[in-house]
Structures are given as C-alpha cells and as structure tokens.
PDB file of C-alpha atoms in Angstrom:
ATOM      1  CA  MET N   1       2.437  -8.948   5.107  1.00 54.00           C
ATOM      2  CA  ALA N   2       1.236  -9.248   1.324  1.00 52.00           C
ATOM      3  CA  LYS N   3      -1.807 -10.821   2.265  1.00 53.00           C
ATOM      4  CA  THR N   4      -2.988  -7.520   4.896  1.00 53.00           C
ATOM      5  CA  TRP N   5      -1.946  -5.171   2.576  1.00 50.00           C
ATOM      6  CA  ILE N   6      -3.542  -6.970  -0.941  1.00 55.00           C
ATOM      7  CA  VAL N   7      -7.136  -7.383   1.250  1.00 50.00           C
ATOM      8  CA  CYS N   8      -6.748  -3.465   2.947  1.00 50.00           C
ATOM      9  CA  LEU N   9      -6.101  -1.957  -0.798  1.00 52.00           C
ATOM     10  CA  LEU N  10      -8.692  -3.849  -2.625  1.00 54.00           C
ATOM     11  CA  ALA N  11     -10.593  -3.121   1.123  1.00 52.00           C
ATOM     12  CA  VAL N  12     -10.068   0.181   0.151  1.00 51.00           C
ATOM     13  CA  SER N  13     -10.645   0.274  -3.393  1.00 52.00           C
ATOM     14  CA  MET N  14     -13.568  -0.466  -3.945  1.00 51.00           C
ATOM     15  CA  VAL N  15     -14.869   1.646  -1.159  1.00 49.00           C
ATOM     16  CA  ALA N  16     -14.603   4.019  -2.963  1.00 44.00           C
ATOM     17  CA  PHE N  17     -17.720   2.880  -5.306  1.00 44.00           C
ATOM     18  CA  MET N  18     -20.301   4.215  -3.592  1.00 44.00           C
ATOM     19  CA  ALA N  19     -22.312   6.848  -5.475  1.00 44.00           C
ATOM     20  CA  GLY N  20     -22.165  10.122  -4.571  1.00 49.00           C
ATOM     21  CA  CYS N  21     -18.433   9.465  -3.960  1.00 47.00           C
ATOM     22  CA  LYS N  22     -16.383  12.028  -5.842  1.00 78.00           C
ATOM     23  CA  ARG N  23     -13.810   9.650  -5.681  1.00 85.00           C
ATOM     24  CA  THR N  24     -14.045   6.209  -7.632  1.00 80.00           C
ATOM     25  CA  ALA N  25     -12.791   2.905  -6.206  1.00 77.00           C
ATOM     26  CA  ASP N  26     -10.367   3.498  -9.748  1.00 78.00           C
ATOM     27  CA  ASP N  27      -9.048   6.752  -7.512  1.00 90.00           C
ATOM     28  CA  VAL N  28      -7.722   4.753  -4.684  1.00 89.00           C
ATOM     29  CA  VAL N  29      -6.644   2.140  -6.277  1.00 86.00           C
ATOM     30  CA  ASP N  30      -3.882   3.433  -8.362  1.00 90.00           C
ATOM     31  CA  ASP N  31      -3.640   5.845  -5.560  1.00 95.00           C
ATOM     32  CA  THR N  32      -2.737   3.324  -2.547  1.00 93.00           C
ATOM     33  CA  ILE N  33      -0.812   0.691  -5.931  1.00 95.00           C
ATOM     34  CA  GLY N  34       1.459   4.366  -6.317  1.00 96.00           C
ATOM     35  CA  ALA N  35       2.066   4.598  -2.935  1.00 97.00           C
ATOM     36  CA  LEU N  36       3.214   1.117  -3.040  1.00 96.00           C
ATOM     37  CA  ASN N  37       4.940   1.861  -5.948  1.00 98.00           C
ATOM     38  CA  ASP N  38       6.627   4.858  -4.522  1.00 98.00           C
ATOM     39  CA  LEU N  39       7.177   3.116  -1.370  1.00 98.00           C
ATOM     40  CA  THR N  40       9.618   0.529  -3.148  1.00 98.00           C
ATOM     41  CA  GLU N  41      11.080   3.081  -5.156  1.00 98.00           C
ATOM     42  CA  VAL N  42      12.024   4.664  -1.785  1.00 98.00           C
ATOM     43  CA  LEU N  43      13.856   1.762  -0.416  1.00 98.00           C
ATOM     44  CA  LYS N  44      15.174   0.776  -3.625  1.00 98.00           C
ATOM     45  CA  ASP N  45      17.820   4.059  -2.712  1.00 97.00           C
ATOM     46  CA  VAL N  46      17.972   2.435   0.966  1.00 98.00           C
ATOM     47  CA  LYS N  47      21.534  -0.374   1.033  1.00 97.00           C
ATOM     48  CA  ASP N  48      23.446   0.352   4.489  1.00 98.00           C
ATOM     49  CA  LYS N  49      21.860   2.539   7.751  1.00 97.00           C
ATOM     50  CA  ALA N  50      23.220   6.291   6.649  1.00 98.00           C
ATOM     51  CA  SER N  51      20.469   5.568   3.371  1.00 98.00           C
ATOM     52  CA  ALA N  52      17.520   4.246   5.533  1.00 98.00           C
ATOM     53  CA  GLU N  53      18.041   6.995   7.550  1.00 98.00           C
ATOM     54  CA  ALA N  54      18.275   9.352   4.841  1.00 98.00           C
ATOM     55  CA  ALA N  55      14.940   7.664   3.898  1.00 98.00           C
ATOM     56  CA  LYS N  56      12.442   8.136   6.835  1.00 97.00           C
ATOM     57  CA  PRO N  57      11.035  10.828   6.917  1.00 98.00           C
ATOM     58  CA  LYS N  58       9.778   9.290   3.030  1.00 98.00           C
ATOM     59  CA  ILE N  59       8.722   6.322   4.363  1.00 98.00           C
ATOM     60  CA  GLU N  60       6.581   8.253   6.831  1.00 97.00           C
ATOM     61  CA  LYS N  61       5.184  10.461   4.521  1.00 97.00           C
ATOM     62  CA  ILE N  62       4.085   7.723   2.414  1.00 97.00           C
ATOM     63  CA  VAL N  63       3.672   5.290   4.749  1.00 96.00           C
ATOM     64  CA  ALA N  64       0.464   8.620   6.196  1.00 96.00           C
ATOM     65  CA  ARG N  65      -0.863   8.655   2.298  1.00 96.00           C
ATOM     66  CA  ALA N  66      -1.404   4.534   2.823  1.00 94.00           C
ATOM     67  CA  LYS N  67      -3.052   5.356   6.189  1.00 94.00           C
ATOM     68  CA  ASP N  68      -5.432   7.929   4.369  1.00 94.00           C
ATOM     69  CA  LEU N  69      -5.993   5.513   2.000  1.00 93.00           C
ATOM     70  CA  GLN N  70      -6.885   2.351   3.858  1.00 91.00           C
ATOM     71  CA  LYS N  71      -8.971   4.709   5.771  1.00 89.00           C
ATOM     72  CA  GLU N  72     -10.991   6.109   2.844  1.00 88.00           C
ATOM     73  CA  GLY N  73     -11.577   2.855   1.761  1.00 80.00           C
ATOM     74  CA  GLU N  74     -12.613   1.190   5.474  1.00 81.00           C
ATOM     75  CA  ALA N  75     -15.444   3.975   5.047  1.00 77.00           C
ATOM     76  CA  MET N  76     -17.202   3.610   1.598  1.00 74.00           C
ATOM     77  CA  GLU N  77     -16.640  -0.458   1.496  1.00 79.00           C
ATOM     78  CA  LYS N  78     -19.818  -0.370   4.466  1.00 78.00           C
ATOM     79  CA  GLU N  79     -21.932   1.748   1.375  1.00 79.00           C
ATOM     80  CA  MET N  80     -20.985  -1.693  -1.327  1.00 84.00           C
ATOM     81  CA  SER N  81     -22.220  -4.173  -2.164  1.00 87.00           C
ATOM     82  CA  LYS N  82     -20.160  -7.989  -2.236  1.00 89.00           C
ATOM     83  CA  GLU N  83     -20.497  -7.873  -6.133  1.00 92.00           C
ATOM     84  CA  GLU N  84     -19.374  -4.735  -6.815  1.00 88.00           C
ATOM     85  CA  ASN N  85     -16.428  -5.593  -3.995  1.00 86.00           C
ATOM     86  CA  GLU N  86     -15.639  -9.169  -6.154  1.00 90.00           C
ATOM     87  CA  ALA N  87     -15.704  -6.783  -9.657  1.00 90.00           C
ATOM     88  CA  LEU N  88     -13.175  -4.881  -7.751  1.00 88.00           C
ATOM     89  CA  GLU N  89     -10.937  -7.669  -6.659  1.00 90.00           C
ATOM     90  CA  LYS N  90     -11.090  -9.332  -9.275  1.00 93.00           C
ATOM     91  CA  GLU N  91     -10.174  -6.973 -11.426  1.00 93.00           C
ATOM     92  CA  TYR N  92      -7.228  -4.623  -9.028  1.00 93.00           C
ATOM     93  CA  LYS N  93      -5.609  -7.613  -7.605  1.00 95.00           C
ATOM     94  CA  PRO N  94      -2.783  -8.475 -10.111  1.00 96.00           C
ATOM     95  CA  GLN N  95      -1.594  -4.507  -9.757  1.00 96.00           C
ATOM     96  CA  VAL N  96      -1.678  -5.337  -6.568  1.00 94.00           C
ATOM     97  CA  GLU N  97       0.252  -8.232  -5.837  1.00 97.00           C
ATOM     98  CA  LYS N  98       2.531  -6.958  -8.481  1.00 97.00           C
ATOM     99  CA  ALA N  99       3.433  -3.903  -6.689  1.00 97.00           C
ATOM    100  CA  VAL N 100       3.533  -6.178  -3.030  1.00 96.00           C
ATOM    101  CA  ALA N 101       5.583  -8.375  -4.661  1.00 97.00           C
ATOM    102  CA  ALA N 102       8.339  -5.292  -5.781  1.00 98.00           C
ATOM    103  CA  MET N 103       7.731  -3.923  -1.751  1.00 97.00           C
ATOM    104  CA  GLN N 104       8.514  -7.515  -0.041  1.00 97.00           C
ATOM    105  CA  ALA N 105      11.743  -7.807  -2.031  1.00 98.00           C
ATOM    106  CA  GLU N 106      13.151  -4.632  -1.407  1.00 98.00           C
ATOM    107  CA  MET N 107      12.584  -5.044   2.500  1.00 97.00           C
ATOM    108  CA  MET N 108      13.755  -9.096   2.064  1.00 97.00           C
ATOM    109  CA  ARG N 109      17.198  -7.104  -0.160  1.00 98.00           C
ATOM    110  CA  ILE N 110      17.677  -3.882   2.521  1.00 98.00           C
ATOM    111  CA  GLY N 111      16.921  -7.122   5.685  1.00 96.00           C
ATOM    112  CA  GLN N 112      19.911  -9.472   4.158  1.00 97.00           C
ATOM    113  CA  ALA N 113      22.280  -6.911   2.951  1.00 96.00           C
ATOM    114  CA  ALA N 114      21.859  -4.144   6.270  1.00 97.00           C
ATOM    115  CA  PRO N 115      19.983  -5.631   9.277  1.00 96.00           C
ATOM    116  CA  ASP N 116      20.462  -2.604  11.319  1.00 97.00           C
ATOM    117  CA  ALA N 117      19.238  -0.603   7.693  1.00 98.00           C
ATOM    118  CA  MET N 118      15.694  -2.852   8.012  1.00 97.00           C
ATOM    119  CA  MET N 119      15.278  -1.260  11.895  1.00 97.00           C
ATOM    120  CA  ILE N 120      14.806   2.012  10.792  1.00 97.00           C
ATOM    121  CA  VAL N 121      13.204   1.052   7.385  1.00 97.00           C
ATOM    122  CA  ALA N 122      10.382  -1.464   9.753  1.00 96.00           C
ATOM    123  CA  ALA N 123      10.256   1.195  12.542  1.00 96.00           C
ATOM    124  CA  ALA N 124       9.101   4.422   9.940  1.00 96.00           C
ATOM    125  CA  MET N 125       6.920   1.106   8.141  1.00 95.00           C
ATOM    126  CA  ALA N 126       4.900   0.763  11.798  1.00 90.00           C
ATOM    127  CA  GLY N 127       1.189   0.865  11.530  1.00 77.00           C
ATOM    128  CA  MET N 128       1.312   0.220   7.986  1.00 80.00           C
ATOM    129  CA  ARG N 129      -1.343  -2.946   7.253  1.00 71.00           C
TER     130      ARG N 129
END
C-alpha cells in the first residue's frame, strides 16, 4: 500500500509541473502530503467502533480530495519529461514516505487495538490508491 501511495502521490506531484498550469507540482505535492497528514490526524482519534463511525465522514472527504489530486496529477504527468518527473520524485520522496509511514502506523494501531473499527476505516478508505 505504501509503495502504491508513493507512486501515485509522486505522479500527482510531477504532473502539475507542466507549462501553462496555474497550479505547480509543488502545489499538488503539498496538497497531497497535506491530505495524508489530515488523514493521519483523523485516524489518531479512532479508538473503537463508535469513534470510527464518527470519523468515517471525515475520512471519506479526505479520500475524495486525494482522488481528485491523483486525477489532476495523472492528467498533467503525460506532459512532463522524464527528467522533470525524476527531479520531483527526488525532491519530495522523503516527505511523502514520512506521511505514508505515519498514516500506516495509525492504521496498524487501529487494526491491532480495535479490529471492528478498522473495518469501518477500511470501508471509508475504499478506492484510495
């Protein structure tokens, strides 16, 4: 899951860099990392089934935002050179990996402490790559 997220996030980041776009790759990467960090913060509040249910709408909203960012990035990536993609990946990979690791740690915590809550969280995150 982490590698998939990293690849998707880096693709999103790199894509926005093409000429003529109002948003830059930095904007897309920052928004993507922000979405991951927001998701991690929501997950920190999940302790049981009830708190997972309460977090579900927030999780779904963040996932929708992440999907939009992914689409934006994928559309723009087609216009970028290999060198531009590599430069962006090199610049942002550590930050993306840190955000993904923090999110995964919270998911592991939930899965171990409250498996019934994890089922709710997983359903809310359905379709997130």
